[in-house]
Amino acid sequence: MAQKRIVKEYSELQKNPPLGMKISLPSEADMHQWQILIDGPKGSPYEGGVFTLQLSLPTEYPFKPPTLSFKTKIYHPNVTNDDKGSMCLGMLRADEWKPSSKIDAVLGFARRLLSEPQPDDAVEGGIAREFKENKKEFIKNAKAWTKQYAKK
Amino acid sequence: MATPPPSSPRRLSLLQADAALQRPQVNPVDLRSLEYVDPYDHNLMCAICHSPFVCPVRLECDHVFCQRCVNDAMSYQDRDSRVYIVSCPSCRRKIENRAIAPVPKILSHILDDLRVKCPLEFLGCPEVTARGDVQDHVDKYCAYAEVECSSESCLLTVLRKDLVKGGCLHRVVNCEDCERSFMEKDLEIHRLRHCEVVESSCPDCNVPVLLRDIKVHIERCPNAILLCNAAEYGCAFAARRETLDEHLNTCPLAKLVPFLRLQNERLEAHEAALKLLRHKNSILETSFSTIQETLSPSANLIDAPSSSATASDTGPFDSTAHHLLCLHESLREEVSRVSAAVSEVDAKASMMVMNESLRIKEDLSHANAAIGSMRMQLHWLMSARLQNQQRVAMVRAQSSGEGLTSSADAGSSSGSVELPVRRLSDSTRQDTKL
């Protein structure tokens, strides 16, 4: 059943991709690994960059939440600054996830998080503090990282 | 009803045999992988499997899912948590009672009515059916479903449409031309589509062509005799493919083809519209005639005296109904005019009554005032008289005590006593009152 639903959601997203996103499968044989390219939202310090994300759907999907991680380094309070680039999304936590949630919603949420970081729910404390106390510095750093890592 | 012959098997066993024949194998159709012909309402989609519900059930919180999806969700939740508690996959409300409730029948009916393609479409089945019937279709009717071979000794399956050919279709036969061996059931397809030896010839150029390629060849054959594009509009030209192109450049009819086609389409559209209008008109006519029939008794009464006169020419009115309608209209106008007049008169009368009553009220108050002043005067006169009498009585008592006095004296004295009592102020007050 998982497979069928994933194929369905994938084809729907191919037909109507969310704004500023490109979804593809790195390997045609594996429907559980998606690659997503997100354009940095306008007006955010990430504007002009293209970020690669990986969406992994567990075999138990939709009963278990998918995981979303940044393959491109990004200066953001809600994304871990390591090679995993895990993203902290409330709706993706095991106890918050609902089988009726759709990937479309997950992606929309991720994009919104880029426009509006949530420092109170941060995984990178340093960046969150900077975001709260010295926004100018944060924007400068985020722009610099975007230029360095997320060039088109 | 005819009784069955004594040798016939009992009815029940017949039924069973019948069922066995019709359901050679139970092969449940996976309703989730069907292709739905029309877009369906997203409310009919299970939030878990994202297909229209299959065997929907309702949880305590009124959320509906497929039975299997709910079971899966619960078993996953059970595996994760040690406590025996599950929650709704949509609203995460705790579910106390795992007994799931059925959904209203109407939902099942709506789901069963969704149009789907036959799951064997990839084999060539063109059937589109309601989802509720698709299992039946595959089990009993679909020509592309696999059924047991009609030969009892054979365990293989054939497509239902090939069953009518009779005999076991799994015998190995050789293609006459390429000498490769096939099962009989596959031979036809092989010869039509795949065989590389079977030959046929093009009807136009007489060149031998492989049977499997003949369709492609006919479309391209340079010798084929083709008709002018404007053949349906009257051009009788027919020539080989090569020379046709030259003709098309010069043929005036061929150039008109797009225009003529457009005209034809418009004509057809107009005809369709006309047909619709005609239909509408006939409906209106029948309803009009029924109206006329209901009206006819009264119409006859009216027309009866003048029927002989109006028999030849119907006068200013097309029909009795028209006449009646006119009459009705004029009567209605009359009635409205009369009612307007009545209301006018009513207003006038009420105005008059009001004026009159105001005047009368004024008069009444005047009269009241006059009566009041009269009463005052009367009072004054009465009191004066009373005083006078008392005085006379006192005088009499004195005179009887002192000596005798004449009654005439008493009369004159009473008149002289009265005058001084009258005050001037009284007379002035009466003037102001009146």
Tab-separated table of N, CA, C and O in Angstrom, chain B residues 250-338:
chain	number	residue	atom	x	y	z
B	250	THR	N	-3.849	22.442	-57.622
B	250	THR	CA	-4.652	23.155	-58.613
B	250	THR	C	-6.145	23.019	-58.348
B	250	THR	O	-6.926	23.847	-58.794
B	251	CYS	N	-6.558	21.983	-57.647
B	251	CYS	CA	-7.992	21.718	-57.477
B	251	CYS	C	-8.644	22.819	-56.642
B	251	CYS	O	-8.260	23.054	-55.496
B	252	PRO	N	-9.611	23.534	-57.251
B	252	PRO	CA	-10.264	24.611	-56.486
B	252	PRO	C	-11.094	24.052	-55.325
B	252	PRO	O	-11.179	24.673	-54.267
B	253	LEU	N	-11.656	22.871	-55.545
B	253	LEU	CA	-12.485	22.303	-54.471
B	253	LEU	C	-11.627	21.943	-53.271
B	253	LEU	O	-12.013	22.150	-52.123
B	254	ALA	N	-10.432	21.412	-53.537
B	254	ALA	CA	-9.564	21.012	-52.432
B	254	ALA	C	-9.206	22.208	-51.570
B	254	ALA	O	-9.052	22.087	-50.354
B	255	LYS	N	-9.090	23.358	-52.236
B	255	LYS	CA	-8.751	24.558	-51.448
B	255	LYS	C	-9.921	25.001	-50.596
B	255	LYS	O	-9.751	25.648	-49.562
B	256	LEU	N	-11.088	24.674	-51.071
B	256	LEU	CA	-12.287	25.080	-50.316
B	256	LEU	C	-12.566	24.129	-49.148
B	256	LEU	O	-13.432	24.398	-48.325
B	257	VAL	N	-11.847	23.008	-49.124
B	257	VAL	CA	-12.182	21.972	-48.147
B	257	VAL	C	-12.280	22.494	-46.706
B	257	VAL	O	-13.285	22.234	-46.034
B	258	PRO	N	-11.276	23.264	-46.226
B	258	PRO	CA	-11.410	23.709	-44.830
B	258	PRO	C	-12.676	24.535	-44.605
B	258	PRO	O	-13.394	24.348	-43.620
B	259	PHE	N	-12.930	25.425	-45.610
B	259	PHE	CA	-14.110	26.282	-45.481
B	259	PHE	C	-15.398	25.442	-45.482
B	259	PHE	O	-16.281	25.615	-44.642
B	260	LEU	N	-15.447	24.490	-46.421
B	260	LEU	CA	-16.646	23.662	-46.532
B	260	LEU	C	-16.843	22.838	-45.254
B	260	LEU	O	-17.969	22.675	-44.773
B	261	ARG	N	-15.707	22.370	-44.747
B	261	ARG	CA	-15.813	21.553	-43.538
B	261	ARG	C	-16.382	22.383	-42.388
B	261	ARG	O	-17.258	21.944	-41.646
B	262	LEU	N	-15.875	23.612	-42.306
B	262	LEU	CA	-16.369	24.513	-41.256
B	262	LEU	C	-17.863	24.751	-41.417
B	262	LEU	O	-18.638	24.681	-40.454
B	263	GLN	N	-18.255	24.989	-42.692
B	263	GLN	CA	-19.674	25.222	-42.960
B	263	GLN	C	-20.500	24.016	-42.544
B	263	GLN	O	-21.561	24.150	-41.933
B	264	ASN	N	-19.978	22.848	-42.912
B	264	ASN	CA	-20.702	21.626	-42.566
B	264	ASN	C	-20.873	21.505	-41.055
B	264	ASN	O	-21.949	21.149	-40.568
B	265	GLU	N	-19.788	21.815	-40.358
B	265	GLU	CA	-19.880	21.718	-38.900
B	265	GLU	C	-20.933	22.672	-38.360
B	265	GLU	O	-21.732	22.321	-37.489
B	266	ARG	N	-20.905	23.884	-38.927
B	266	ARG	CA	-21.884	24.866	-38.440
B	266	ARG	C	-23.300	24.421	-38.740
B	266	ARG	O	-24.211	24.556	-37.930
B	267	LEU	N	-23.431	23.860	-39.963
B	267	LEU	CA	-24.749	23.383	-40.362
B	267	LEU	C	-25.233	22.310	-39.379
B	267	LEU	O	-26.386	22.328	-38.931
B	268	GLU	N	-24.330	21.422	-39.057
B	268	GLU	CA	-24.718	20.346	-38.144
B	268	GLU	C	-25.093	20.907	-36.776
B	268	GLU	O	-26.083	20.495	-36.165
B	269	ALA	N	-24.297	21.886	-36.335
B	269	ALA	CA	-24.593	22.489	-35.033
B	269	ALA	C	-25.968	23.138	-35.068
B	269	ALA	O	-26.774	22.988	-34.143
B	270	HIS	N	-26.239	23.834	-36.192
B	270	HIS	CA	-27.547	24.490	-36.312
B	270	HIS	C	-28.674	23.484	-36.342
B	270	HIS	O	-29.721	23.698	-35.728
B	271	GLU	N	-28.431	22.401	-37.061
B	271	GLU	CA	-29.473	21.387	-37.131
B	271	GLU	C	-29.774	20.810	-35.759
B	271	GLU	O	-30.930	20.606	-35.390
B	272	ALA	N	-28.689	20.590	-35.012
B	272	ALA	CA	-28.882	20.063	-33.661
B	272	ALA	C	-29.687	21.047	-32.815
B	272	ALA	O	-30.617	20.673	-32.090
B	273	ALA	N	-29.323	22.337	-32.968
B	273	ALA	CA	-30.028	23.358	-32.188
B	273	ALA	C	-31.498	23.398	-32.580
B	273	ALA	O	-32.394	23.495	-31.741
B	274	LEU	N	-31.719	23.286	-33.908
B	274	LEU	CA	-33.083	23.329	-34.415
B	274	LEU	C	-33.897	22.159	-33.858
B	274	LEU	O	-35.044	22.317	-33.456
B	275	LYS	N	-33.261	21.024	-33.837
B	275	LYS	CA	-33.937	19.825	-33.342
B	275	LYS	C	-34.372	20.048	-31.887
B	275	LYS	O	-35.501	19.741	-31.490
B	276	LEU	N	-33.435	20.624	-31.141
B	276	LEU	CA	-33.715	20.901	-29.729
B	276	LEU	C	-34.906	21.840	-29.607
B	276	LEU	O	-35.835	21.618	-28.820
B	277	LEU	N	-34.863	22.887	-30.446
B	277	LEU	CA	-35.933	23.880	-30.386
B	277	LEU	C	-37.276	23.260	-30.772
B	277	LEU	O	-38.303	23.556	-30.171
B	278	ARG	N	-37.209	22.393	-31.788
B	278	ARG	CA	-38.434	21.749	-32.238
B	278	ARG	C	-39.047	20.924	-31.098
B	278	ARG	O	-40.236	20.967	-30.840
B	279	HIS	N	-38.149	20.229	-30.446
B	279	HIS	CA	-38.572	19.396	-29.326
B	279	HIS	C	-39.224	20.259	-28.241
B	279	HIS	O	-40.314	19.970	-27.743
B	280	LYS	N	-38.552	21.357	-27.964
B	280	LYS	CA	-39.044	22.278	-26.934
B	280	LYS	C	-40.425	22.790	-27.327
B	280	LYS	O	-41.357	22.845	-26.528
B	281	ASN	N	-40.518	23.155	-28.608
B	281	ASN	CA	-41.758	23.700	-29.134
B	281	ASN	C	-42.895	22.700	-28.987
B	281	ASN	O	-44.000	23.056	-28.578
B	282	SER	N	-42.597	21.441	-29.300
B	282	SER	CA	-43.665	20.444	-29.227
B	282	SER	C	-44.121	20.268	-27.785
B	282	SER	O	-45.314	20.127	-27.510
B	283	ILE	N	-43.160	20.336	-26.866
B	283	ILE	CA	-43.528	20.239	-25.447
B	283	ILE	C	-44.450	21.380	-25.078
B	283	ILE	O	-45.510	21.207	-24.450
B	284	LEU	N	-44.059	22.585	-25.518
B	284	LEU	CA	-44.864	23.766	-25.188
B	284	LEU	C	-46.256	23.637	-25.793
B	284	LEU	O	-47.244	23.980	-25.159
B	285	GLU	N	-46.314	23.120	-27.027
B	285	GLU	CA	-47.604	23.010	-27.689
B	285	GLU	C	-48.529	22.054	-26.942
B	285	GLU	O	-49.709	22.345	-26.752
B	286	THR	N	-47.948	20.931	-26.511
B	286	THR	CA	-48.798	19.979	-25.799
B	286	THR	C	-49.291	20.589	-24.493
B	286	THR	O	-50.469	20.448	-24.142
B	287	SER	N	-48.409	21.293	-23.808
B	287	SER	CA	-48.854	21.869	-22.528
B	287	SER	C	-49.920	22.928	-22.784
B	287	SER	O	-50.888	23.065	-22.044
B	288	PHE	N	-49.761	23.666	-23.912
B	288	PHE	CA	-50.740	24.692	-24.234
B	288	PHE	C	-52.097	24.062	-24.533
B	288	PHE	O	-53.136	24.547	-24.096
B	289	SER	N	-52.048	22.937	-25.247
B	289	SER	CA	-53.332	22.311	-25.599
B	289	SER	C	-54.019	21.770	-24.346
B	289	SER	O	-55.240	21.815	-24.247
B	290	THR	N	-53.219	21.290	-23.372
B	290	THR	CA	-53.865	20.821	-22.136
B	290	THR	C	-54.513	21.995	-21.424
B	290	THR	O	-55.622	21.883	-20.886
B	291	ILE	N	-53.841	23.149	-21.440
B	291	ILE	CA	-54.429	24.339	-20.813
B	291	ILE	C	-55.749	24.675	-21.498
B	291	ILE	O	-56.763	24.959	-20.856
B	292	GLN	N	-55.705	24.589	-22.829
B	292	GLN	CA	-56.902	24.916	-23.585
B	292	GLN	C	-58.044	23.979	-23.231
B	292	GLN	O	-59.187	24.400	-23.094
B	293	GLU	N	-57.683	22.696	-23.066
B	293	GLU	CA	-58.722	21.731	-22.739
B	293	GLU	C	-59.360	22.041	-21.406
B	293	GLU	O	-60.572	21.958	-21.236
B	294	THR	N	-58.540	22.414	-20.435
B	294	THR	CA	-59.110	22.724	-19.125
B	294	THR	C	-59.992	23.954	-19.205
B	294	THR	O	-60.958	24.097	-18.472
B	295	LEU	N	-59.626	24.871	-20.127
B	295	LEU	CA	-60.412	26.098	-20.252
B	295	LEU	C	-61.643	25.908	-21.109
B	295	LEU	O	-62.575	26.677	-21.053
B	296	SER	N	-61.672	24.872	-21.938
B	296	SER	CA	-62.655	24.781	-23.018
B	296	SER	C	-64.116	24.825	-22.558
B	296	SER	O	-64.927	25.435	-23.252
B	297	PRO	N	-64.503	24.211	-21.402
B	297	PRO	CA	-65.929	24.285	-21.041
B	297	PRO	C	-66.429	25.717	-20.948
B	297	PRO	O	-67.465	26.074	-21.543
B	298	SER	N	-65.679	26.589	-20.282
B	298	SER	CA	-66.130	27.969	-20.133
B	298	SER	C	-66.071	28.695	-21.477
B	298	SER	O	-66.926	29.515	-21.805
B	299	ALA	N	-65.044	28.370	-22.259
B	299	ALA	CA	-64.905	29.025	-23.561
B	299	ALA	C	-66.097	28.693	-24.444
B	299	ALA	O	-66.614	29.549	-25.149
B	300	ASN	N	-66.563	27.438	-24.362
B	300	ASN	CA	-67.715	27.036	-25.157
B	300	ASN	C	-68.946	27.832	-24.779
B	300	ASN	O	-69.710	28.261	-25.632
B	301	LEU	N	-69.125	28.045	-23.477
B	301	LEU	CA	-70.287	28.785	-23.009
B	301	LEU	C	-70.305	30.179	-23.607
B	301	LEU	O	-71.325	30.681	-24.065
B	302	ILE	N	-69.146	30.814	-23.592
B	302	ILE	CA	-69.087	32.189	-24.079
B	302	ILE	C	-69.311	32.244	-25.577
B	302	ILE	O	-70.029	33.091	-26.090
B	303	ASP	N	-68.691	31.286	-26.248
B	303	ASP	CA	-68.740	31.347	-27.698
B	303	ASP	C	-70.045	30.809	-28.269
B	303	ASP	O	-70.338	31.019	-29.434
B	304	ALA	N	-70.808	30.099	-27.417
B	304	ALA	CA	-71.986	29.411	-27.942
B	304	ALA	C	-72.918	30.315	-28.733
B	304	ALA	O	-73.276	29.952	-29.861
B	305	PRO	N	-73.317	31.487	-28.228
B	305	PRO	CA	-74.273	32.285	-28.983
B	305	PRO	C	-73.701	32.785	-30.302
B	305	PRO	O	-74.411	32.864	-31.307
B	306	SER	N	-72.418	33.124	-30.291
B	306	SER	CA	-71.871	33.750	-31.489
B	306	SER	C	-71.065	32.761	-32.326
B	306	SER	O	-70.332	33.163	-33.204
B	307	SER	N	-71.219	31.466	-32.013
B	307	SER	CA	-70.382	30.488	-32.708
B	307	SER	C	-70.645	30.490	-34.203
B	307	SER	O	-69.730	30.343	-35.004
B	308	SER	N	-71.900	30.677	-34.570
B	308	SER	CA	-72.218	30.661	-36.002
B	308	SER	C	-71.564	31.859	-36.691
B	308	SER	O	-71.094	31.750	-37.820
B	309	ALA	N	-71.530	32.970	-35.983
B	309	ALA	CA	-70.952	34.171	-36.578
B	309	ALA	C	-69.437	34.054	-36.682
B	309	ALA	O	-68.834	34.496	-37.661
B	310	THR	N	-68.830	33.469	-35.640
B	310	THR	CA	-67.370	33.428	-35.632
B	310	THR	C	-66.817	32.181	-36.288
B	310	THR	O	-65.622	31.970	-36.295
B	311	ALA	N	-67.722	31.344	-36.805
B	311	ALA	CA	-67.237	30.096	-37.389
B	311	ALA	C	-66.391	30.372	-38.628
B	311	ALA	O	-65.337	29.769	-38.829
B	312	SER	N	-66.833	31.318	-39.456
B	312	SER	CA	-66.102	31.571	-40.698
B	312	SER	C	-64.829	32.370	-40.428
B	312	SER	O	-63.742	31.997	-40.872
B	313	ASP	N	-64.990	33.496	-39.716
B	313	ASP	CA	-63.766	34.237	-39.362
B	313	ASP	C	-63.719	34.387	-37.840
B	313	ASP	O	-64.724	34.653	-37.193
B	314	THR	N	-62.552	34.208	-37.321
B	314	THR	CA	-62.474	34.116	-35.864
B	314	THR	C	-62.434	35.478	-35.190
B	314	THR	O	-62.229	35.585	-33.990
B	315	GLY	N	-62.635	36.529	-36.000
B	315	GLY	CA	-62.708	37.848	-35.377
B	315	GLY	C	-61.337	38.340	-34.970
B	315	GLY	O	-60.312	37.856	-35.442
B	316	PRO	N	-61.339	39.314	-34.074
B	316	PRO	CA	-60.048	39.893	-33.696
B	316	PRO	C	-59.206	38.934	-32.869
B	316	PRO	O	-58.022	39.176	-32.667
B	317	PHE	N	-59.817	37.858	-32.359
B	317	PHE	CA	-59.066	36.956	-31.478
B	317	PHE	C	-58.688	35.688	-32.214
B	317	PHE	O	-59.465	35.142	-32.974
B	318	ASP	N	-57.484	35.223	-31.928
B	318	ASP	CA	-56.998	34.022	-32.599
B	318	ASP	C	-57.783	32.806	-32.149
B	318	ASP	O	-58.049	31.903	-32.882
B	319	SER	N	-58.130	32.775	-30.909
B	319	SER	CA	-58.803	31.582	-30.394
B	319	SER	C	-59.633	31.969	-29.193
B	319	SER	O	-59.541	33.094	-28.692
B	320	THR	N	-60.417	31.032	-28.758
B	320	THR	CA	-61.253	31.317	-27.587
B	320	THR	C	-60.404	31.604	-26.369
B	320	THR	O	-60.741	32.458	-25.550
B	321	ALA	N	-59.306	30.904	-26.271
B	321	ALA	CA	-58.447	31.107	-25.094
B	321	ALA	C	-57.923	32.534	-25.070
B	321	ALA	O	-57.920	33.205	-24.040
B	322	HIS	N	-57.530	33.005	-26.253
B	322	HIS	CA	-57.039	34.374	-26.359
B	322	HIS	C	-58.117	35.353	-25.936
B	322	HIS	O	-57.890	36.285	-25.165
B	323	HIS	N	-59.302	35.093	-26.458
B	323	HIS	CA	-60.434	35.942	-26.131
B	323	HIS	C	-60.646	35.975	-24.621
B	323	HIS	O	-60.792	37.047	-24.012
B	324	LEU	N	-60.626	34.779	-24.030
B	324	LEU	CA	-60.834	34.691	-22.578
B	324	LEU	C	-59.773	35.463	-21.831
B	324	LEU	O	-60.048	36.180	-20.873
B	325	LEU	N	-58.564	35.316	-22.311
B	325	LEU	CA	-57.459	35.995	-21.640
B	325	LEU	C	-57.651	37.504	-21.697
B	325	LEU	O	-57.437	38.224	-20.720
B	326	CYS	N	-58.080	38.006	-22.874
B	326	CYS	CA	-58.317	39.439	-23.026
B	326	CYS	C	-59.392	39.895	-22.066
B	326	CYS	O	-59.257	40.910	-21.367
B	327	LEU	N	-60.448	39.105	-22.047
B	327	LEU	CA	-61.578	39.415	-21.167
B	327	LEU	C	-61.108	39.491	-19.727
B	327	LEU	O	-61.397	40.444	-18.989
B	328	HIS	N	-60.351	38.519	-19.389
B	328	HIS	CA	-59.830	38.422	-18.019
B	328	HIS	C	-58.981	39.637	-17.699
B	328	HIS	O	-59.100	40.246	-16.640
B	329	GLU	N	-58.188	40.032	-18.687
B	329	GLU	CA	-57.286	41.170	-18.476
B	329	GLU	C	-58.081	42.440	-18.251
B	329	GLU	O	-57.833	43.205	-17.325
B	330	SER	N	-59.107	42.645	-19.111
B	330	SER	CA	-59.888	43.887	-18.997
B	330	SER	C	-60.638	43.892	-17.676
B	330	SER	O	-60.745	44.924	-17.013
B	331	LEU	N	-61.142	42.717	-17.274
B	331	LEU	CA	-61.858	42.638	-15.992
B	331	LEU	C	-60.928	42.993	-14.855
B	331	LEU	O	-61.303	43.730	-13.929
B	332	ARG	N	-59.728	42.504	-14.975
B	332	ARG	CA	-58.770	42.786	-13.910
B	332	ARG	C	-58.511	44.290	-13.813
B	332	ARG	O	-58.453	44.869	-12.732
B	333	GLU	N	-58.400	44.937	-14.976
B	333	GLU	CA	-58.175	46.385	-14.993
B	333	GLU	C	-59.342	47.106	-14.341
B	333	GLU	O	-59.164	48.001	-13.501
B	334	GLU	N	-60.541	46.653	-14.703
B	334	GLU	CA	-61.759	47.266	-14.150
B	334	GLU	C	-61.731	47.161	-12.626
B	334	GLU	O	-61.958	48.137	-11.914
B	335	VAL	N	-61.442	45.965	-12.168
B	335	VAL	CA	-61.442	45.711	-10.726
B	335	VAL	C	-60.440	46.615	-10.039
B	335	VAL	O	-60.721	47.223	-9.005
B	336	SER	N	-59.281	46.778	-10.659
B	336	SER	CA	-58.269	47.594	-9.989
B	336	SER	C	-58.705	49.051	-9.971
B	336	SER	O	-58.483	49.761	-8.995
B	337	ARG	N	-59.361	49.491	-11.052
B	337	ARG	CA	-59.849	50.863	-11.085
B	337	ARG	C	-60.889	51.067	-9.975
B	337	ARG	O	-60.854	52.038	-9.232
B	338	VAL	N	-61.825	50.113	-9.867
B	338	VAL	CA	-62.884	50.212	-8.859
B	338	VAL	C	-62.278	50.252	-7.456
B	338	VAL	O	-62.663	51.053	-6.614
